XYZ file of C-alpha atoms in Angstrom:
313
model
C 20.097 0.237 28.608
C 18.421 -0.009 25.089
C 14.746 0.417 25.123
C 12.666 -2.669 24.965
C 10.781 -3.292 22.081
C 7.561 -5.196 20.990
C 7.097 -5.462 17.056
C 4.053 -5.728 15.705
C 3.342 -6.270 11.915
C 2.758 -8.347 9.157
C 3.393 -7.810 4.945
C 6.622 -6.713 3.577
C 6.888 -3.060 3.964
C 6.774 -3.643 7.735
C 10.254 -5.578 7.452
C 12.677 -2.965 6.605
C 12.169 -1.277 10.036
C 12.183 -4.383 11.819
C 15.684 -5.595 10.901
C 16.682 -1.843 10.948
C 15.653 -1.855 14.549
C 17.187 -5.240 15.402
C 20.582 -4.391 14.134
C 20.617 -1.338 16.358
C 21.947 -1.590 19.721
C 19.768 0.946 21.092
C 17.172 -1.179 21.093
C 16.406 -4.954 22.057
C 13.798 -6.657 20.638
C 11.988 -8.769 22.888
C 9.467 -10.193 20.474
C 7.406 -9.707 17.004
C 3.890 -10.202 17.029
C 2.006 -10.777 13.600
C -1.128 -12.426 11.614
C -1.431 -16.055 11.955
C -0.194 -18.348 8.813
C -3.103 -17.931 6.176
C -3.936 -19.908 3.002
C -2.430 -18.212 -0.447
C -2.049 -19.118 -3.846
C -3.580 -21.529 -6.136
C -2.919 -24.834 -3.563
C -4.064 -22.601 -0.562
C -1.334 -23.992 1.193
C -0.682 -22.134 4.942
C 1.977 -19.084 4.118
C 3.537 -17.006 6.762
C 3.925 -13.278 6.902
C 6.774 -11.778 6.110
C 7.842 -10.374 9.125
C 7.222 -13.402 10.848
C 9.977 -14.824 8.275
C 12.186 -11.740 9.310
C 11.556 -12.338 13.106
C 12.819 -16.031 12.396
C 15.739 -14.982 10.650
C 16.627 -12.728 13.229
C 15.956 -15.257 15.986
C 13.367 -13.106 17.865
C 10.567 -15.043 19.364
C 7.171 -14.538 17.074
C 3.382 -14.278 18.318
C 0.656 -15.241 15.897
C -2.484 -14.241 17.761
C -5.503 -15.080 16.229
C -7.149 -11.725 17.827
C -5.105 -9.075 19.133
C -8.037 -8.269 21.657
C -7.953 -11.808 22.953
C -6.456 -12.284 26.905
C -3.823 -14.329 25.460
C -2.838 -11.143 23.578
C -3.500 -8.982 26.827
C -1.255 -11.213 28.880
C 1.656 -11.552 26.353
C 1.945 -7.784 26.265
C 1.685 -7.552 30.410
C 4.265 -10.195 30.733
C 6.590 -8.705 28.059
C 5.884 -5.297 29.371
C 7.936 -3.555 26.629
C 9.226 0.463 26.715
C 7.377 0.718 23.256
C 5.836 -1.185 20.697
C 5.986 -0.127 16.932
C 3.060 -1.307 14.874
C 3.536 -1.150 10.812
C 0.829 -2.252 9.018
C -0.411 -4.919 10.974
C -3.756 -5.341 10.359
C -5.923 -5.256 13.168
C -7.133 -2.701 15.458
C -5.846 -1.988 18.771
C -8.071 -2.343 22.135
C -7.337 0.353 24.709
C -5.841 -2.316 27.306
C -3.192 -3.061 25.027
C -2.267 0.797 23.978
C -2.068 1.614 27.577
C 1.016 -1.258 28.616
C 3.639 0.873 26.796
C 5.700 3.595 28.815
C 6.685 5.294 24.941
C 3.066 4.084 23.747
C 2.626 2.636 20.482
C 4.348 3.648 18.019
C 3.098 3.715 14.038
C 4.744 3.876 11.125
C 1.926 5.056 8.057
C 2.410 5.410 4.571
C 1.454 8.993 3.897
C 1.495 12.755 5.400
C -1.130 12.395 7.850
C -3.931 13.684 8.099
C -4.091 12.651 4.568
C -4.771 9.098 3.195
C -5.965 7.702 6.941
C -6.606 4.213 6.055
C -5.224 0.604 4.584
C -4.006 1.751 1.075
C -2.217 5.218 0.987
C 0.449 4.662 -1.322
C -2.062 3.057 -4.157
C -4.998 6.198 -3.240
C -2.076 8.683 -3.571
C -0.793 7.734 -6.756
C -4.731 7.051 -8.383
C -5.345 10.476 -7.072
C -2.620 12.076 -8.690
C -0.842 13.031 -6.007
C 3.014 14.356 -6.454
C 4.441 14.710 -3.546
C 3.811 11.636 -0.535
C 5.961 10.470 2.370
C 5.776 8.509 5.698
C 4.851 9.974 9.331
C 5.458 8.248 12.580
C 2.205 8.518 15.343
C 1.364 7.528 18.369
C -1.612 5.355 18.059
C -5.101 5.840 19.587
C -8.028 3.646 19.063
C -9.275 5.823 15.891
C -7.905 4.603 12.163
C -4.949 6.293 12.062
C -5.799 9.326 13.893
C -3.456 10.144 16.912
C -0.760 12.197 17.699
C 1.869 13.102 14.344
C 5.579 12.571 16.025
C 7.702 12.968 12.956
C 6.815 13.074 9.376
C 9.169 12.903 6.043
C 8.396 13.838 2.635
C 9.527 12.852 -0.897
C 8.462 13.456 -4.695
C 6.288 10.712 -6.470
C 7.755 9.834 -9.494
C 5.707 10.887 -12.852
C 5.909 7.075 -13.947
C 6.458 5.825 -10.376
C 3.754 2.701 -9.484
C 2.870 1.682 -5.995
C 5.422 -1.165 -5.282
C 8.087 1.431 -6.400
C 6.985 3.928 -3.972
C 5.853 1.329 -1.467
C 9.522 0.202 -1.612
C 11.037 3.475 -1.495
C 8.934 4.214 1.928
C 9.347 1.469 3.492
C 13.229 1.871 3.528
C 13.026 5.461 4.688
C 10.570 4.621 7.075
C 12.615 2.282 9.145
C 15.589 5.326 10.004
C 12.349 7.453 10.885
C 10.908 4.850 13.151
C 14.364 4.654 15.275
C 15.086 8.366 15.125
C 11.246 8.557 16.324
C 11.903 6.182 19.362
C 15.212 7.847 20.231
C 14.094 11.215 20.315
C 10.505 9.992 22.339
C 12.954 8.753 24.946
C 14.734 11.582 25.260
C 11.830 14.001 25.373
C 12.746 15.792 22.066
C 9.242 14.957 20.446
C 6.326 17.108 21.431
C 3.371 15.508 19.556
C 1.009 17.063 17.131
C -2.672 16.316 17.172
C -4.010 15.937 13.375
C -6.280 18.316 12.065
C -8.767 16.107 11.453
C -10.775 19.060 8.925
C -7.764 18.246 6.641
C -8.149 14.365 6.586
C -8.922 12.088 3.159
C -9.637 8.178 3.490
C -7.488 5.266 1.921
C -9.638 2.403 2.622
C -8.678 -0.819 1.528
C -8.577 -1.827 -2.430
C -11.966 -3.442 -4.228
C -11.740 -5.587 -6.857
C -14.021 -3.198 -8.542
C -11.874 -0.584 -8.162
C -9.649 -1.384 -11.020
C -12.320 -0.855 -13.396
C -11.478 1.549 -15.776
C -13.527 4.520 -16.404
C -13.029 5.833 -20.194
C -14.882 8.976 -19.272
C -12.055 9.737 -17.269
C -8.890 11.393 -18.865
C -6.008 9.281 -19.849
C -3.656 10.972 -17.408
C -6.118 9.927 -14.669
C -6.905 6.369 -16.163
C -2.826 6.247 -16.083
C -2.729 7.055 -12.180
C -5.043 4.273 -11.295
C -3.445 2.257 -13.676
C 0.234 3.133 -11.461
C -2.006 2.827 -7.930
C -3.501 -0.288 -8.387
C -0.485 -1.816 -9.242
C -0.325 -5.242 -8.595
C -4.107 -5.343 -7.531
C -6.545 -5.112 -8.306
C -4.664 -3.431 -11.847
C -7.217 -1.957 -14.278
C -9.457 -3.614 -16.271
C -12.231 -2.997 -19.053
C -14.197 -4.903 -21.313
C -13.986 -6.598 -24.570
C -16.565 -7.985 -26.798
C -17.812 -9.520 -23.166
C -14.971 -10.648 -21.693
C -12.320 -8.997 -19.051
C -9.244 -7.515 -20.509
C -6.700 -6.271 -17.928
C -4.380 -3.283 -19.394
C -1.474 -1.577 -19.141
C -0.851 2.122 -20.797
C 0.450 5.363 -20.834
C -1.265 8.925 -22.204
C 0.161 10.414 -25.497
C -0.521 13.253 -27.850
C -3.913 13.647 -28.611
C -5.370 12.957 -32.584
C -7.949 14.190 -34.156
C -10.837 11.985 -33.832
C -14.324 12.897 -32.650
C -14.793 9.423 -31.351
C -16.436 8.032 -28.289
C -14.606 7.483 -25.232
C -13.150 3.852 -25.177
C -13.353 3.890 -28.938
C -10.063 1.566 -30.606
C -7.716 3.257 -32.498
C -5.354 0.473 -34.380
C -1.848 2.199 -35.918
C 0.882 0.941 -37.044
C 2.796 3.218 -34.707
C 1.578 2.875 -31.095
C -0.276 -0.274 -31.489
C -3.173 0.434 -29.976
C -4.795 3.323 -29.050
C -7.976 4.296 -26.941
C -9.996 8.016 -26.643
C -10.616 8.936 -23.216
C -12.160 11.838 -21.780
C -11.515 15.728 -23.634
C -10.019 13.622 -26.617
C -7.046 12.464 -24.268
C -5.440 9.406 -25.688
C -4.122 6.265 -24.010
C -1.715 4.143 -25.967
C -2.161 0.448 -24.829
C 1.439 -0.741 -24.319
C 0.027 -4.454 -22.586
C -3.446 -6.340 -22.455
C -4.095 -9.376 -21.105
C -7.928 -11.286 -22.467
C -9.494 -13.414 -19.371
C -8.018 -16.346 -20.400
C -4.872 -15.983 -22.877
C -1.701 -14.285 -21.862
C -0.519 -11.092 -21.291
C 0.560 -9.359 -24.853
C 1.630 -5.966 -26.144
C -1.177 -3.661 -27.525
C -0.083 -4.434 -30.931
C -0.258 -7.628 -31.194
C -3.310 -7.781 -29.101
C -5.115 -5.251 -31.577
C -3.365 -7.408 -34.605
C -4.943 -10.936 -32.716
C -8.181 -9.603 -32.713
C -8.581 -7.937 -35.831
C -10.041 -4.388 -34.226
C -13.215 -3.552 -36.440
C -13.876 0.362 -37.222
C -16.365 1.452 -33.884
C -15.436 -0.819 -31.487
C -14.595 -0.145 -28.131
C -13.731 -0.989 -24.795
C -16.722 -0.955 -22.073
């Protein structure tokens, strides 16, 4: 009999394992649960999730609870009464009523080598912090954020250039063979779970639109792993004679300067260049002014006719 299955997520990186699992007959998929249809874009017109556009596709039934901790939620699950759920970045928190339906429990796919990066964001933290190495763990969850029971974990190298959708997609693909090996192995009592040393955890909360601003006291190798992180939001940003100016970079060789950090270096080589922390350098490959388009350094630093002393803020 394949194990019956409850899906719960919502964004993209949740739909790998889903049509993994639904192509496997090991495992029957009696329905996907996600976030209800929200506004998006400029008309604000109603969008659905994605794995509520993979559930269709795959003709499972989909639930679009408003609140998982609602009784219509409690009384979907009880009906359903599924061996296992697996939950992948759904979005809300689980009540205790719900996590105790499951014979397997509820099983979670997360974006990072627990107990490290415990939160919404651990790909984009991971790369900002500088991180090298990340992967993906499965877990049973409990009603903490992200804190129960490891069950399998798998690591990989970050790449040096490597931003977050890259490693977001990378992840997501090997998390959906972990997530059935994970449920295969829990029903066949192979899986003795770990709790988390909780003295080793770090936070990934969710991203702020302030945290994109970019620090020029910082180095330019640590500017450059925010810039990777934060990748497609909120990106990096600074400031130019007032306005917003989004930008995209990589360190070079240092140069003999002296300046301030954030001070503009025009060349004819790199374009445009900017002093960071310890006389680090960031070369300004794109920059995009509140209001105009997205252009390469040099012909942004060309545009505005860089004076000697100025600076981004």
């Amino acid at each position: 009999m394949p194990l019956q299955i409850i899906f719960c997520g919502t964004p993209g990186f949740a739909v790998p394992s889903l049509r993994h699992l639904a192509a496997q007959s090991d495992f029957q998929i009696e329905g996907v649960v996600t976030q209800p249809d929200r506004p998006r874009g400029r008309g604000q017109e109603p969008a659905s999730p994605a794995v509520k556009e993979a559930g269709r596709e795959a003709a499972i039934p989909v639930f679009q609870p408003e609140k998982i901790n609602s009784d219509a939620a409690y009384d979907y699950f009880r009906r359903v009464a599924p061996d296992a759920v697996v939950i992948i970045a759904y979005g809300q928190i689980i009540p205790q009523r719900l996590i105790e339906i499951p014979r397997l429990g509820w099983i979670n796919l997360h974006a990072s080598l627990l107990p490290k990066y415990r939160g919404a964001a651990p790909i984009q933290w991971a790369i900002a912090s500088g991180e090298t190495r990340a992967g993906i763990t499965t877990m049973r969850i409990d009603e903490g954020l992200d804190t129960g029971p490891i069950l399998l974990q798998s690591e990989t190298q970050i790449g040096a250039d490597e931003t977050a959708p890259e490693l977001s997609t990378r992840l997501a693909e090997a998390g959906a063979g972990l997530v059935a090996e994970t449920l295969l192995r829990l029903e066949r009592g192979e899986i003795i779970p770990r709790a988390q040393d909780s003295s080793q955890a770090t936070l990934a909360p969710a991203l702020k639109k302030e945290d994109g601003q970019v620090d020029w006291s910082h180095s330019a190798q640590k500017i450059y792993n925010r810039i990777r992180g934060f990748q497609p939001w909120p990106g990096a940003f600074t400031t130019f004679r007032g306005k917003t100016c989004q930008i995209w970079g990589t360190p070079v060789k240092p140069v003999a300067t002296g300046g301030q950090n954030g001070i503009l270096l025009p060349t004819r080589e790199d374009g445009l260049l900017v002093i960071c922390a310890g006389s680090s350098v960031l070369r300004v490959d794109f920059a995009q002014l509140e209001g105009r388009k997205r252009v390469t350094g040099l012909e942004f630093a060309h545009g505005a006719r860089i004076e000697p002393g100025e600076r981004f803020n």
